[in-house]
C-alpha cells in the first residue's frame, strides 16, 4: 500500500544520451516465384483481372479502328507500314495462279490447266471481278489487304447470278463497320447466338453475318435498336482476319500496339517544329519609354497579341518588359528520341527498323542482310495466310460456279465438265520474292547448293519468284529459235552459259584427256 508519509529514496541521476543520426538501411524485398503477380506500390495500377477477348472487342474495337484509320490518314509512318505490307505480301504482280491438274497417269493436263488459267484471267478484269465494276482482281486484293491492316478485318461478299455483272460471278468488298460490333443476342429462336454481329451456333460455327443496310424491304431482315440489317449466309461471305486469340470473332488493327507511340511522336515533332521556328525567327523588340509616353488613367490598356515572324520589329506597350525567349531547338536529343520511338513501332509491326523508318544510316552488309532475312520470313508467313484466307477460297468458289455454268472451254471448244472440279483444285500460288542484298554472292551460293544436291533448280527458280515451267519453256523457245537460224550447238550452249554434255559412256576425265588444254 502506498504510504504518503514514507520518505522517498533518492534516485540516481540520469545520464543524458547523445542523439545519434538515424541510419537508413536498404532492405531488398525477397522476390517470390512468379513475382509479376505480386502486388506493391510500383504495380498498383497494373491490371489483375483478366478479361475475355470478346468483352475487349465490344468495348474497344470501334475506338481502335477509328484511331487506326486516323493515323493511316495523317501519319507518314502508319501509311508507310500499310504500303510495306502491300508491297511485300502482294508485290507489283500480285499472287499468281498456277493450275496443276494432272491426268490419271500423273502427267500434267497442260491444255486443261491453260484453259482454267485463261478463264480466271478473263474473270479478273475490272468489269467482271467486282459488282461495281471498279476493281480488277489485283486491285481488289490490294483493297482487301489495306482494310485488314487498317481495320483488322475485311468482309468480301460473293455474288452470283445476273446481279453480279457480265460474268455472273463477282465480289463485293464491304466496309467492316457495316457489320455491327456491339450487336449481341444471347439466344435466337433457332438456338443460335449473335456475337459482334455474327450469327453462329453455340459451338462458334458461323451461320450468317449481319450487314447494316439502308434498303427498304429485305428477304431476311434483322432489326436491332431501330436499325435494319441484311442477313448474309456464311457461304456467301469471306471474313478475313488474322486470329490471335481463342474465341476471337473479330479482327484487331495490325498497328494497335503502336498507335500511342505514333501519336506521341507526331505531337513531339509538331512541338519541336514550333519551337524551332520560334528560335529561327530573329525578332527585334523595342520597349516604349514611359517618360515619353504615359497613358492616362482613363485609357484602357489591352494585353498585346503579338505573332513572332522572322526579321520583324515589335514595339511593346508601356508596362511590358522584353523577355529573352530563345528555345533550344532542334536539340541533339530530338533525333535519338525519335529513333527510339520508331524502333518500338517497328518491333510491334514486325518490320525491320531500317524498312519501317526508311533509315539506312550506319547500316553495313551483315546487319542489313540479317534484318532483311528475318523480316522476309514474316512476309512469307503473311503471304501464306493471305493465300489461304483470300486467294484459294475465291478461286475454289469461282471454279465451282464457272464449271457449272459452262464458262470454261477446252481446246476442242467444249465446256470442261463440272466433274473435273477436284482435279483443277490442285493449284499453286506464286507469291512475290525478293532480290538479294548482294546478288553475286547469293547466286554463287545457289549454284553451289544446286551442285551439292541440297537445292533443285526448280526450287531455286521458285525462290526467285518465277514458275520453273515457264523458265523451261523460255529455254526451249530460245534454243529452238537459235537452231532455226542455223547457230551451231556448241555456240548455243556457250550463249546459254552451259557446257555441252559428254557423250554417253564417256566420263569427264576421259573427255579432258582427249581434249587436253595445255594453254598453248
Short mmCIF file of C-alpha atoms in Angstrom, two decimals, residues 121-437:
data_model
loop_
_atom_site.label_atom_id
_atom_site.label_comp_id
_atom_site.label_asym_id
_atom_site.label_seq_id
_atom_site.Cartn_x
_atom_site.Cartn_y
_atom_site.Cartn_z
CA UNK A 121 -7.53 -14.21 -116.12
CA UNK A 122 -10.59 -13.18 -118.11
CA UNK A 123 -12.72 -13.02 -114.97
CA UNK A 124 -10.01 -10.96 -113.23
CA UNK A 125 -10.80 -7.94 -115.40
CA UNK A 126 -12.34 -4.90 -113.83
CA UNK A 127 -15.78 -5.28 -115.41
CA UNK A 128 -16.11 -8.87 -114.11
CA UNK A 129 -14.30 -9.04 -110.78
CA UNK A 130 -16.32 -6.70 -108.53
CA UNK A 131 -20.04 -5.95 -108.58
CA UNK A 132 -19.44 -2.22 -109.05
CA UNK A 133 -17.07 -2.80 -111.99
CA UNK A 134 -14.32 -0.64 -110.48
CA UNK A 135 -11.62 -3.07 -109.38
CA UNK A 136 -9.80 -5.86 -111.14
CA UNK A 137 -8.58 -8.89 -109.18
CA UNK A 138 -5.16 -7.42 -108.45
CA UNK A 139 -6.59 -4.12 -107.20
CA UNK A 140 -9.29 -5.90 -105.22
CA UNK A 141 -6.62 -7.81 -103.31
CA UNK A 142 -4.88 -4.52 -102.52
CA UNK A 143 -8.08 -3.03 -101.09
CA UNK A 144 -8.74 -6.18 -99.05
CA UNK A 145 -5.23 -6.12 -97.59
CA UNK A 146 -5.46 -2.39 -96.85
CA UNK A 147 -8.67 -2.97 -94.93
CA UNK A 148 -7.19 -5.83 -92.92
CA UNK A 149 -4.14 -3.79 -91.90
CA UNK A 150 -6.05 -0.62 -91.01
CA UNK A 151 -9.29 -2.06 -89.60
CA UNK A 152 -8.14 -5.53 -88.57
CA UNK A 153 -10.53 -7.35 -90.90
CA UNK A 154 -12.24 -7.32 -94.27
CA UNK A 155 -15.60 -8.66 -95.44
CA UNK A 156 -15.97 -9.86 -99.04
CA UNK A 157 -19.39 -10.94 -100.23
CA UNK A 158 -19.69 -13.41 -103.12
CA UNK A 159 -22.48 -12.52 -105.57
CA UNK A 160 -23.71 -14.91 -108.25
CA UNK A 161 -26.30 -14.54 -110.98
CA UNK A 162 -27.44 -11.71 -113.19
CA UNK A 163 -26.85 -9.09 -110.46
CA UNK A 164 -23.14 -9.98 -110.36
CA UNK A 165 -22.29 -8.42 -113.72
CA UNK A 166 -21.34 -9.76 -117.16
CA UNK A 167 -19.61 -12.90 -115.90
CA UNK A 168 -22.27 -13.84 -113.35
CA UNK A 169 -19.77 -14.15 -110.50
CA UNK A 170 -18.36 -11.11 -108.67
CA UNK A 171 -17.10 -9.84 -105.33
CA UNK A 172 -18.45 -7.08 -103.11
CA UNK A 173 -15.94 -5.59 -100.68
CA UNK A 174 -17.84 -4.35 -97.61
CA UNK A 175 -16.66 -1.84 -95.03
CA UNK A 176 -16.02 -3.78 -91.83
CA UNK A 177 -18.00 -1.28 -89.73
CA UNK A 178 -21.18 -2.21 -91.61
CA UNK A 179 -21.06 -5.49 -89.69
CA UNK A 180 -22.04 -4.17 -86.24
CA UNK A 181 -19.66 -4.83 -83.37
CA UNK A 182 -21.99 -4.20 -80.43
CA UNK A 183 -24.93 -6.30 -81.68
CA UNK A 184 -25.11 -9.33 -79.39
CA UNK A 185 -28.03 -11.69 -78.78
CA UNK A 186 -27.66 -14.48 -76.26
CA UNK A 187 -30.25 -16.78 -77.79
CA UNK A 188 -32.25 -16.75 -81.03
CA UNK A 189 -35.37 -18.72 -81.74
CA UNK A 190 -33.38 -21.24 -83.79
CA UNK A 191 -30.94 -21.87 -80.91
CA UNK A 192 -28.09 -19.84 -82.38
CA UNK A 193 -26.39 -16.81 -80.82
CA UNK A 194 -25.11 -13.48 -82.18
CA UNK A 195 -21.66 -12.26 -81.25
CA UNK A 196 -20.38 -8.94 -82.65
CA UNK A 197 -22.92 -9.01 -85.47
CA UNK A 198 -22.15 -12.63 -86.43
CA UNK A 199 -24.74 -15.37 -86.08
CA UNK A 200 -23.20 -18.66 -85.02
CA UNK A 201 -24.02 -21.96 -83.41
CA UNK A 202 -23.39 -22.37 -79.66
CA UNK A 203 -20.07 -24.00 -80.65
CA UNK A 204 -18.98 -20.95 -82.64
CA UNK A 205 -19.53 -22.17 -86.22
CA UNK A 206 -20.58 -19.16 -88.30
CA UNK A 207 -24.07 -19.30 -89.83
CA UNK A 208 -24.56 -15.78 -91.20
CA UNK A 209 -23.39 -12.18 -90.98
CA UNK A 210 -25.49 -9.11 -90.26
CA UNK A 211 -24.75 -6.25 -92.65
CA UNK A 212 -26.22 -2.84 -92.00
CA UNK A 213 -28.26 -1.61 -94.94
CA UNK A 214 -30.49 1.28 -95.88
CA UNK A 215 -32.66 -0.77 -98.19
CA UNK A 216 -36.38 -0.82 -97.52
CA UNK A 217 -37.50 -4.44 -97.77
CA UNK A 218 -35.10 -7.36 -97.39
CA UNK A 219 -35.55 -11.06 -97.86
CA UNK A 220 -34.41 -11.90 -94.31
CA UNK A 221 -34.13 -8.67 -92.31
CA UNK A 222 -32.87 -8.45 -88.74
CA UNK A 223 -33.74 -5.40 -86.66
CA UNK A 224 -31.81 -4.16 -83.64
CA UNK A 225 -32.34 -0.85 -81.84
CA UNK A 226 -34.10 0.74 -84.79
CA UNK A 227 -31.52 -0.35 -87.37
CA UNK A 228 -32.12 -2.91 -90.06
CA UNK A 229 -29.54 -5.47 -91.10
CA UNK A 230 -29.35 -7.85 -94.00
CA UNK A 231 -28.65 -11.45 -93.10
CA UNK A 232 -25.91 -12.81 -95.42
CA UNK A 233 -25.29 -16.58 -95.26
CA UNK A 234 -21.76 -17.59 -94.26
CA UNK A 235 -21.28 -19.45 -97.56
CA UNK A 236 -21.53 -16.13 -99.40
CA UNK A 237 -19.23 -14.13 -97.14
CA UNK A 238 -15.47 -14.18 -96.63
CA UNK A 239 -14.48 -12.83 -93.21
CA UNK A 240 -10.76 -12.17 -93.48
CA UNK A 241 -8.74 -11.51 -90.34
CA UNK A 242 -5.66 -12.89 -88.60
CA UNK A 243 -6.96 -14.64 -85.48
CA UNK A 244 -4.63 -14.46 -82.49
CA UNK A 245 -6.85 -15.48 -79.53
CA UNK A 246 -9.21 -18.33 -78.81
CA UNK A 247 -12.87 -17.37 -79.25
CA UNK A 248 -11.90 -14.23 -81.14
CA UNK A 249 -14.56 -13.48 -83.73
CA UNK A 250 -13.45 -10.04 -84.99
CA UNK A 251 -10.07 -8.79 -86.13
CA UNK A 252 -7.87 -6.16 -84.47
CA UNK A 253 -5.96 -3.45 -86.40
CA UNK A 254 -2.41 -4.57 -87.03
CA UNK A 255 -0.93 -1.33 -85.68
CA UNK A 256 -2.94 -1.23 -82.43
CA UNK A 257 0.18 -1.59 -80.25
CA UNK A 258 1.90 1.34 -81.98
CA UNK A 259 -0.93 3.87 -82.09
CA UNK A 260 0.08 5.59 -78.83
CA UNK A 261 3.72 5.89 -79.90
CA UNK A 262 2.69 7.21 -83.32
CA UNK A 263 0.51 9.93 -81.88
CA UNK A 264 3.05 10.92 -79.21
CA UNK A 265 5.86 11.09 -81.77
CA UNK A 266 3.71 13.20 -84.10
CA UNK A 267 2.94 15.58 -81.22
CA UNK A 268 6.61 15.73 -80.23
CA UNK A 269 7.64 16.53 -83.80
CA UNK A 270 4.98 19.23 -84.09
CA UNK A 271 6.08 20.87 -80.83
CA UNK A 272 9.73 20.65 -81.92
CA UNK A 273 8.95 22.34 -85.22
CA UNK A 274 7.05 25.16 -83.48
CA UNK A 275 9.95 25.76 -81.10
CA UNK A 276 12.49 25.56 -83.89
CA UNK A 277 10.56 28.11 -85.94
CA UNK A 278 10.39 30.44 -82.94
CA UNK A 279 14.11 30.04 -82.36
CA UNK A 280 14.90 30.70 -86.00
CA UNK A 281 12.72 33.82 -86.15
CA UNK A 282 15.06 36.73 -85.38
CA UNK A 283 12.85 39.48 -83.95
CA UNK A 284 13.87 42.89 -82.61
CA UNK A 285 11.84 44.04 -79.57
CA UNK A 286 11.58 47.78 -78.82
CA UNK A 287 10.41 48.92 -75.37
CA UNK A 288 8.38 52.11 -75.06
CA UNK A 289 9.90 54.75 -72.78
CA UNK A 290 7.30 55.66 -70.09
CA UNK A 291 8.83 59.17 -69.78
CA UNK A 292 7.95 59.87 -73.39
CA UNK A 293 4.52 58.27 -73.33
CA UNK A 294 2.47 57.69 -70.22
CA UNK A 295 -1.15 56.63 -70.67
CA UNK A 296 -3.88 58.33 -68.69
CA UNK A 297 -5.76 56.52 -66.00
CA UNK A 298 -8.86 56.60 -68.14
CA UNK A 299 -7.16 54.90 -71.09
CA UNK A 300 -7.78 51.17 -71.39
CA UNK A 301 -4.58 49.21 -71.91
CA UNK A 302 -5.17 45.89 -73.67
CA UNK A 303 -2.79 42.99 -73.46
CA UNK A 304 -0.80 42.83 -76.68
CA UNK A 305 -1.35 39.92 -79.06
CA UNK A 306 1.96 39.53 -80.87
CA UNK A 307 2.84 36.96 -83.51
CA UNK A 308 6.55 36.35 -83.97
CA UNK A 309 7.74 36.40 -87.53
CA UNK A 310 11.22 36.30 -88.96
CA UNK A 311 13.02 39.64 -89.41
CA UNK A 312 10.34 41.78 -87.77
CA UNK A 313 10.39 44.65 -85.30
CA UNK A 314 7.89 44.54 -82.42
CA UNK A 315 7.19 47.54 -80.16
CA UNK A 316 5.97 46.68 -76.66
CA UNK A 317 3.48 48.97 -74.95
CA UNK A 318 4.31 50.59 -71.59
CA UNK A 319 4.37 48.23 -68.66
CA UNK A 320 5.82 45.25 -70.53
CA UNK A 321 9.42 44.12 -70.31
CA UNK A 322 11.14 42.17 -73.09
CA UNK A 323 11.97 38.57 -72.21
CA UNK A 324 14.77 36.62 -73.76
CA UNK A 325 12.84 33.81 -75.48
CA UNK A 326 15.19 31.55 -77.46
CA UNK A 327 14.12 27.88 -77.49
CA UNK A 328 16.98 25.42 -77.84
CA UNK A 329 15.58 23.56 -80.83
CA UNK A 330 16.32 21.46 -82.70
CA UNK A 331 18.35 19.79 -79.97
CA UNK A 332 20.67 16.81 -80.20
CA UNK A 333 18.21 14.61 -78.30
CA UNK A 334 15.43 15.05 -80.86
CA UNK A 335 16.78 12.51 -83.34
CA UNK A 336 17.67 9.99 -80.61
CA UNK A 337 14.18 10.20 -79.10
CA UNK A 338 12.51 9.81 -82.49
CA UNK A 339 14.66 6.80 -83.33
CA UNK A 340 13.79 5.15 -80.01
CA UNK A 341 10.07 5.58 -80.69
CA UNK A 342 10.38 4.29 -84.25
CA UNK A 343 12.25 1.19 -83.10
CA UNK A 344 9.42 0.36 -80.74
CA UNK A 345 6.86 0.82 -83.53
CA UNK A 346 8.85 -1.33 -85.94
CA UNK A 347 9.10 -4.12 -83.37
CA UNK A 348 5.35 -4.08 -82.82
CA UNK A 349 4.67 -4.13 -86.55
CA UNK A 350 7.10 -6.98 -87.22
CA UNK A 351 9.19 -4.95 -89.66
CA UNK A 352 12.88 -4.09 -89.64
CA UNK A 353 13.61 -0.65 -88.23
CA UNK A 354 15.51 0.39 -91.36
CA UNK A 355 12.50 -0.50 -93.50
CA UNK A 356 9.86 0.99 -91.21
CA UNK A 357 11.70 4.27 -90.62
CA UNK A 358 13.31 4.42 -94.08
CA UNK A 359 16.64 4.91 -92.31
CA UNK A 360 19.74 3.36 -93.88
CA UNK A 361 22.23 5.48 -91.95
CA UNK A 362 25.04 3.44 -90.42
CA UNK A 363 23.93 0.15 -91.99
CA UNK A 364 26.50 -2.42 -93.09
CA UNK A 365 26.09 -5.50 -95.24
CA UNK A 366 25.84 -8.03 -92.41
CA UNK A 367 23.27 -6.11 -90.38
CA UNK A 368 21.02 -5.27 -93.33
CA UNK A 369 21.19 -8.86 -94.60
CA UNK A 370 20.23 -10.33 -91.22
CA UNK A 371 17.45 -7.82 -90.77
CA UNK A 372 16.06 -8.48 -94.25
CA UNK A 373 16.14 -12.25 -93.79
CA UNK A 374 14.21 -12.07 -90.50
CA UNK A 375 11.74 -9.62 -92.00
CA UNK A 376 11.16 -11.71 -95.12
CA UNK A 377 10.30 -14.75 -93.03
CA UNK A 378 7.48 -12.69 -91.58
CA UNK A 379 6.34 -11.57 -95.04
CA UNK A 380 6.29 -15.16 -96.26
CA UNK A 381 4.13 -16.14 -93.31
CA UNK A 382 1.67 -13.37 -94.19
CA UNK A 383 1.72 -14.45 -97.84
CA UNK A 384 0.65 -17.98 -96.91
CA UNK A 385 -2.08 -16.58 -94.65
CA UNK A 386 -3.39 -14.33 -97.43
CA UNK A 387 -3.35 -17.16 -99.97
CA UNK A 388 -5.33 -19.47 -97.70
CA UNK A 389 -7.75 -16.78 -96.50
CA UNK A 390 -8.45 -14.99 -99.78
CA UNK A 391 -6.94 -16.37 -102.97
CA UNK A 392 -7.73 -20.06 -102.51
CA UNK A 393 -11.28 -19.51 -101.22
CA UNK A 394 -12.19 -17.13 -104.04
CA UNK A 395 -10.66 -19.41 -106.67
CA UNK A 396 -12.47 -22.56 -105.49
CA UNK A 397 -15.80 -20.73 -105.37
CA UNK A 398 -15.16 -19.22 -108.81
CA UNK A 399 -14.13 -22.60 -110.23
CA UNK A 400 -17.30 -24.31 -108.99
CA UNK A 401 -19.52 -21.61 -110.49
CA UNK A 402 -17.61 -21.45 -113.79
CA UNK A 403 -17.68 -25.22 -114.33
CA UNK A 404 -21.38 -25.49 -113.51
CA UNK A 405 -22.15 -22.52 -115.79
CA UNK A 406 -20.07 -23.99 -118.64
CA UNK A 407 -17.88 -20.89 -118.93
CA UNK A 408 -14.52 -22.70 -119.24
CA UNK A 409 -13.91 -24.13 -122.72
CA UNK A 410 -11.31 -26.72 -123.59
CA UNK A 411 -9.21 -26.64 -126.75
CA UNK A 412 -11.93 -28.52 -128.66
CA UNK A 413 -14.46 -25.81 -127.86
CA UNK A 414 -16.47 -27.90 -125.43
CA UNK A 415 -17.04 -26.83 -121.82
CA UNK A 416 -14.95 -28.62 -119.21
CA UNK A 417 -17.36 -30.81 -117.19
CA UNK A 418 -18.05 -29.99 -113.56
CA UNK A 419 -16.85 -33.46 -112.57
CA UNK A 420 -13.28 -32.18 -113.04
CA UNK A 421 -13.65 -29.78 -110.10
CA UNK A 422 -11.45 -31.77 -107.72
CA UNK A 423 -8.82 -32.19 -110.43
CA UNK A 424 -8.42 -28.47 -111.05
CA UNK A 425 -8.47 -27.62 -107.35
CA UNK A 426 -4.82 -28.70 -107.38
CA UNK A 427 -3.17 -25.30 -107.69
CA UNK A 428 -0.08 -23.42 -106.61
CA UNK A 429 0.16 -19.71 -105.88
CA UNK A 430 3.37 -17.94 -106.78
CA UNK A 431 3.86 -15.04 -104.39
CA UNK A 432 6.35 -12.23 -104.60
CA UNK A 433 10.02 -12.96 -103.92
CA UNK A 434 12.94 -10.60 -103.39
CA UNK A 435 16.33 -9.83 -104.85
CA UNK A 436 19.26 -10.41 -102.53
CA UNK A 437 21.34 -7.71 -100.93
#
